[in-house]
Amino acid sequence: KNQVEQSPQSLIILEGKNCTLQCNYTVSPFSNLRWYKQDTGRGPVSLTIMTFSENTKSNGRYTATLDADTKQSSLHITASQLSDSASYICVVSDRGSTLGRLYFGRGTQLTVWP
Amino acid sequence: EADIYQTPRYLVIGTGKKITLECSQTMGHDKMYWYQQDPGMELHLIHYSYGVNSTEKGDLSSESTVSRIRTEHFPLTLESARPSHTSQYLCASSEPTTGRHEAFFGQGTRLTVV
């Protein structure tokens, strides 16, 4: 069964600190993996997208890594800001259909305290 | 910034009423999706479309229906709203080229049925 598991479920850090969010998946055949940021009550916004051949991708203070062999990804946030408080969702796409089906994790709820 | 719009953002409606949630995108994307998301939970695909006159049901059973008469428009309709339909509904569209399937999300419609 294609699944995406994220950890931790929630995380609280102080402003300025770094943190790392984890994503494990069993989706096959794998097409790509993206990390989205979802603010409360809003739609997800894409942070990074990585294909099979990419093992790291940065977007400002966000750095995503991908190990396609172990089917693991991480999202590292450096020098956190209050505006980073949001849900971070790992989404894996398969290439077994023309739709490119998306499989969503439940997200990690990050809270940044001043 | 993605050009995909949902209206209304919030809707409170009585049981038994018919409602239509609007979704429009100006990016020329063929593929469009509707997701349902309860608080703190993952997104569940309820409908998708490959293009004009193409609609399919998603993974999560839903009493809603969709139509795709124009490429840019993908409305979702509930003929008779019930409290169990209370949720957030997210519309998305993805790039027409195969491979990356970058998905862009609307801001969502928060539906409350009383």
PDB file of N, CA, C and O in Angstrom, chain A residues 31-32 34 36 38 41-44 46 49 98-102 104-106, chain B residues 9 31 33 35 37 41-42 48 50 59 90 99-103 105-107:
ATOM      1  N   SER A  31       7.967   8.865  -8.422  1.00  0.00           N
ATOM      2  CA  SER A  31       8.193   9.897  -9.427  1.00  0.00           C
ATOM      3  C   SER A  31       8.905  11.095  -8.826  1.00  0.00           C
ATOM      4  O   SER A  31       9.985  11.456  -9.260  1.00  0.00           O
ATOM      5  N   ASN A  32       8.306  11.715  -7.851  1.00  0.00           N
ATOM      6  CA  ASN A  32       8.954  12.842  -7.196  1.00  0.00           C
ATOM      7  C   ASN A  32       8.390  13.041  -5.801  1.00  0.00           C
ATOM      8  O   ASN A  32       7.362  12.457  -5.436  1.00  0.00           O
ATOM      9  N   ARG A  34       7.678  16.189  -2.858  1.00  0.00           N
ATOM     10  CA  ARG A  34       7.658  17.619  -2.590  1.00  0.00           C
ATOM     11  C   ARG A  34       7.314  17.868  -1.140  1.00  0.00           C
ATOM     12  O   ARG A  34       6.646  17.066  -0.501  1.00  0.00           O
ATOM     13  N   TYR A  36       5.437  20.764   1.151  1.00  0.00           N
ATOM     14  CA  TYR A  36       4.549  21.916   1.097  1.00  0.00           C
ATOM     15  C   TYR A  36       4.451  22.537   2.486  1.00  0.00           C
ATOM     16  O   TYR A  36       4.537  21.845   3.508  1.00  0.00           O
ATOM     17  N   GLN A  38       1.738  24.652   4.751  1.00  0.00           N
ATOM     18  CA  GLN A  38       0.334  25.029   4.790  1.00  0.00           C
ATOM     19  C   GLN A  38       0.054  25.848   6.035  1.00  0.00           C
ATOM     20  O   GLN A  38       0.101  25.323   7.154  1.00  0.00           O
ATOM     21  N   GLY A  41      -5.811  27.325   7.707  1.00  0.00           N
ATOM     22  CA  GLY A  41      -6.925  27.830   6.927  1.00  0.00           C
ATOM     23  C   GLY A  41      -6.596  28.196   5.494  1.00  0.00           C
ATOM     24  O   GLY A  41      -7.421  28.806   4.807  1.00  0.00           O
ATOM     25  N   ARG A  42      -5.405  27.837   5.024  1.00  0.00           N
ATOM     26  CA  ARG A  42      -5.002  28.179   3.653  1.00  0.00           C
ATOM     27  C   ARG A  42      -4.589  26.933   2.891  1.00  0.00           C
ATOM     28  O   ARG A  42      -4.435  25.858   3.448  1.00  0.00           O
ATOM     29  N   GLY A  43      -4.411  27.086   1.592  1.00  0.00           N
ATOM     30  CA  GLY A  43      -3.969  25.964   0.786  1.00  0.00           C
ATOM     31  C   GLY A  43      -2.469  25.766   0.882  1.00  0.00           C
ATOM     32  O   GLY A  43      -1.726  26.690   1.211  1.00  0.00           O
ATOM     33  N   PRO A  44      -1.982  24.553   0.633  1.00  0.00           N
ATOM     34  CA  PRO A  44      -0.543  24.282   0.680  1.00  0.00           C
ATOM     35  C   PRO A  44       0.220  25.054  -0.394  1.00  0.00           C
ATOM     36  O   PRO A  44      -0.272  25.247  -1.502  1.00  0.00           O
ATOM     37  N   SER A  46       4.014  25.123  -2.334  1.00  0.00           N
ATOM     38  CA  SER A  46       5.177  24.283  -2.574  1.00  0.00           C
ATOM     39  C   SER A  46       6.471  24.938  -2.099  1.00  0.00           C
ATOM     40  O   SER A  46       6.719  26.123  -2.342  1.00  0.00           O
ATOM     41  N   ILE A  49      10.680  20.501  -4.690  1.00  0.00           N
ATOM     42  CA  ILE A  49      10.281  19.286  -5.382  1.00  0.00           C
ATOM     43  C   ILE A  49      11.542  18.583  -5.860  1.00  0.00           C
ATOM     44  O   ILE A  49      12.459  19.227  -6.376  1.00  0.00           O
ATOM     45  N   THR A  98      -1.029   8.070 -15.575  1.00  0.00           N
ATOM     46  CA  THR A  98      -0.882   9.374 -16.224  1.00  0.00           C
ATOM     47  C   THR A  98      -1.258  10.506 -15.288  1.00  0.00           C
ATOM     48  O   THR A  98      -0.838  11.635 -15.477  1.00  0.00           O
ATOM     49  N   LEU A  99      -2.056  10.183 -14.260  1.00  0.00           N
ATOM     50  CA  LEU A  99      -2.442  11.237 -13.317  1.00  0.00           C
ATOM     51  C   LEU A  99      -1.261  11.695 -12.492  1.00  0.00           C
ATOM     52  O   LEU A  99      -1.186  12.840 -12.097  1.00  0.00           O
ATOM     53  N   GLY A 100      -0.276  10.786 -12.241  1.00  0.00           N
ATOM     54  CA  GLY A 100       0.775  11.134 -11.308  1.00  0.00           C
ATOM     55  C   GLY A 100       0.165  11.305  -9.936  1.00  0.00           C
ATOM     56  O   GLY A 100       0.210  12.373  -9.343  1.00  0.00           O
ATOM     57  N   ARG A 101      -0.445  10.237  -9.437  1.00  0.00           N
ATOM     58  CA  ARG A 101      -1.198  10.298  -8.189  1.00  0.00           C
ATOM     59  C   ARG A 101      -0.335  10.846  -7.061  1.00  0.00           C
ATOM     60  O   ARG A 101       0.829  10.504  -6.922  1.00  0.00           O
ATOM     61  N   LEU A 102      -0.936  11.717  -6.245  1.00  0.00           N
ATOM     62  CA  LEU A 102      -0.248  12.333  -5.118  1.00  0.00           C
ATOM     63  C   LEU A 102      -0.641  11.629  -3.839  1.00  0.00           C
ATOM     64  O   LEU A 102      -1.821  11.406  -3.598  1.00  0.00           O
ATOM     65  N   PHE A 104      -0.296  11.995   0.267  1.00  0.00           N
ATOM     66  CA  PHE A 104      -0.020  13.022   1.253  1.00  0.00           C
ATOM     67  C   PHE A 104       0.295  12.420   2.610  1.00  0.00           C
ATOM     68  O   PHE A 104      -0.378  11.487   3.061  1.00  0.00           O
ATOM     69  N   GLY A 105       1.301  12.974   3.290  1.00  0.00           N
ATOM     70  CA  GLY A 105       1.485  12.697   4.697  1.00  0.00           C
ATOM     71  C   GLY A 105       0.519  13.552   5.518  1.00  0.00           C
ATOM     72  O   GLY A 105      -0.149  14.440   4.980  1.00  0.00           O
ATOM     73  N   ARG A 106       0.439  13.270   6.815  1.00  0.00           N
ATOM     74  CA  ARG A 106      -0.478  14.032   7.668  1.00  0.00           C
ATOM     75  C   ARG A 106       0.109  15.375   8.059  1.00  0.00           C
ATOM     76  O   ARG A 106      -0.594  16.215   8.616  1.00  0.00           O
TER      77      ARG A 106
ATOM     78  N   ARG B   9     -14.370  31.609   0.349  1.00  0.00           N
ATOM     79  CA  ARG B   9     -13.350  31.138   1.288  1.00  0.00           C
ATOM     80  C   ARG B   9     -14.003  30.458   2.485  1.00  0.00           C
ATOM     81  O   ARG B   9     -13.493  29.475   3.013  1.00  0.00           O
ATOM     82  N   LYS B  31      -4.955  19.092 -15.767  1.00  0.00           N
ATOM     83  CA  LYS B  31      -5.330  18.265 -14.624  1.00  0.00           C
ATOM     84  C   LYS B  31      -5.759  19.132 -13.452  1.00  0.00           C
ATOM     85  O   LYS B  31      -5.044  20.053 -13.045  1.00  0.00           O
ATOM     86  N   TYR B  33      -7.938  18.920  -9.467  1.00  0.00           N
ATOM     87  CA  TYR B  33      -8.246  17.997  -8.373  1.00  0.00           C
ATOM     88  C   TYR B  33      -9.079  18.716  -7.307  1.00  0.00           C
ATOM     89  O   TYR B  33      -8.947  19.916  -7.102  1.00  0.00           O
ATOM     90  N   TYR B  35      -9.683  18.119  -3.135  1.00  0.00           N
ATOM     91  CA  TYR B  35      -9.298  17.390  -1.939  1.00  0.00           C
ATOM     92  C   TYR B  35     -10.176  17.828  -0.776  1.00  0.00           C
ATOM     93  O   TYR B  35     -10.619  18.975  -0.707  1.00  0.00           O
ATOM     94  N   GLN B  37     -10.107  17.984   3.461  1.00  0.00           N
ATOM     95  CA  GLN B  37      -9.157  17.947   4.561  1.00  0.00           C
ATOM     96  C   GLN B  37      -9.839  18.344   5.850  1.00  0.00           C
ATOM     97  O   GLN B  37     -10.336  19.457   5.986  1.00  0.00           O
ATOM     98  N   MET B  41      -5.603  16.655   9.754  1.00  0.00           N
ATOM     99  CA  MET B  41      -5.543  15.397   8.994  1.00  0.00           C
ATOM    100  C   MET B  41      -4.984  15.636   7.601  1.00  0.00           C
ATOM    101  O   MET B  41      -4.835  16.776   7.160  1.00  0.00           O
ATOM    102  N   GLU B  42      -4.648  14.529   6.914  1.00  0.00           N
ATOM    103  CA  GLU B  42      -4.090  14.649   5.571  1.00  0.00           C
ATOM    104  C   GLU B  42      -5.171  14.977   4.547  1.00  0.00           C
ATOM    105  O   GLU B  42      -6.367  14.843   4.814  1.00  0.00           O
ATOM    106  N   TYR B  48     -11.083  14.161  -9.552  1.00  0.00           N
ATOM    107  CA  TYR B  48     -10.041  14.715 -10.388  1.00  0.00           C
ATOM    108  C   TYR B  48     -10.493  14.731 -11.838  1.00  0.00           C
ATOM    109  O   TYR B  48     -11.484  14.064 -12.205  1.00  0.00           O
ATOM    110  N   TYR B  50      -8.837  14.990 -16.013  1.00  0.00           N
ATOM    111  CA  TYR B  50      -7.702  15.049 -16.926  1.00  0.00           C
ATOM    112  C   TYR B  50      -7.826  16.210 -17.909  1.00  0.00           C
ATOM    113  O   TYR B  50      -6.841  16.611 -18.527  1.00  0.00           O
ATOM    114  N   ASP B  59     -10.035   8.811  -4.173  1.00  0.00           N
ATOM    115  CA  ASP B  59      -9.882   7.715  -3.214  1.00  0.00           C
ATOM    116  C   ASP B  59     -10.945   7.743  -2.133  1.00  0.00           C
ATOM    117  O   ASP B  59     -11.354   6.695  -1.630  1.00  0.00           O
ATOM    118  N   LEU B  90     -10.138  21.717  -0.806  1.00  0.00           N
ATOM    119  CA  LEU B  90      -9.024  22.336  -1.512  1.00  0.00           C
ATOM    120  C   LEU B  90      -9.025  21.910  -2.968  1.00  0.00           C
ATOM    121  O   LEU B  90      -9.148  20.724  -3.284  1.00  0.00           O
ATOM    122  N   GLY B  99       5.912  14.081 -15.822  1.00  0.00           N
ATOM    123  CA  GLY B  99       7.197  14.056 -15.126  1.00  0.00           C
ATOM    124  C   GLY B  99       7.137  14.736 -13.775  1.00  0.00           C
ATOM    125  O   GLY B  99       7.220  14.085 -12.749  1.00  0.00           O
ATOM    126  N   ARG B 100       6.996  16.049 -13.755  1.00  0.00           N
ATOM    127  CA  ARG B 100       7.113  16.734 -12.477  1.00  0.00           C
ATOM    128  C   ARG B 100       5.775  16.832 -11.757  1.00  0.00           C
ATOM    129  O   ARG B 100       5.726  16.774 -10.545  1.00  0.00           O
ATOM    130  N   HIS B 101       4.693  16.959 -12.489  1.00  0.00           N
ATOM    131  CA  HIS B 101       3.368  17.029 -11.887  1.00  0.00           C
ATOM    132  C   HIS B 101       3.340  18.007 -10.728  1.00  0.00           C
ATOM    133  O   HIS B 101       2.840  17.704  -9.651  1.00  0.00           O
ATOM    134  N   GLU B 102       3.917  19.187 -10.913  1.00  0.00           N
ATOM    135  CA  GLU B 102       3.872  20.214  -9.883  1.00  0.00           C
ATOM    136  C   GLU B 102       2.427  20.612  -9.675  1.00  0.00           C
ATOM    137  O   GLU B 102       1.715  20.954 -10.619  1.00  0.00           O
ATOM    138  N   ALA B 103       1.966  20.532  -8.434  1.00  0.00           N
ATOM    139  CA  ALA B 103       0.575  20.846  -8.126  1.00  0.00           C
ATOM    140  C   ALA B 103       0.491  22.184  -7.416  1.00  0.00           C
ATOM    141  O   ALA B 103       1.281  22.480  -6.520  1.00  0.00           O
ATOM    142  N   PHE B 105      -2.151  24.781  -5.356  1.00  0.00           N
ATOM    143  CA  PHE B 105      -3.385  24.710  -4.594  1.00  0.00           C
ATOM    144  C   PHE B 105      -4.050  26.074  -4.481  1.00  0.00           C
ATOM    145  O   PHE B 105      -3.378  27.104  -4.406  1.00  0.00           O
ATOM    146  N   GLY B 106      -5.375  26.050  -4.413  1.00  0.00           N
ATOM    147  CA  GLY B 106      -6.117  27.239  -4.072  1.00  0.00           C
ATOM    148  C   GLY B 106      -6.097  27.445  -2.569  1.00  0.00           C
ATOM    149  O   GLY B 106      -5.512  26.660  -1.820  1.00  0.00           O
ATOM    150  N   GLN B 107      -6.713  28.517  -2.116  1.00  0.00           N
ATOM    151  CA  GLN B 107      -6.704  28.858  -0.694  1.00  0.00           C
ATOM    152  C   GLN B 107      -7.663  28.004   0.119  1.00  0.00           C
ATOM    153  O   GLN B 107      -7.603  27.992   1.348  1.00  0.00           O
TER     154      GLN B 107
END
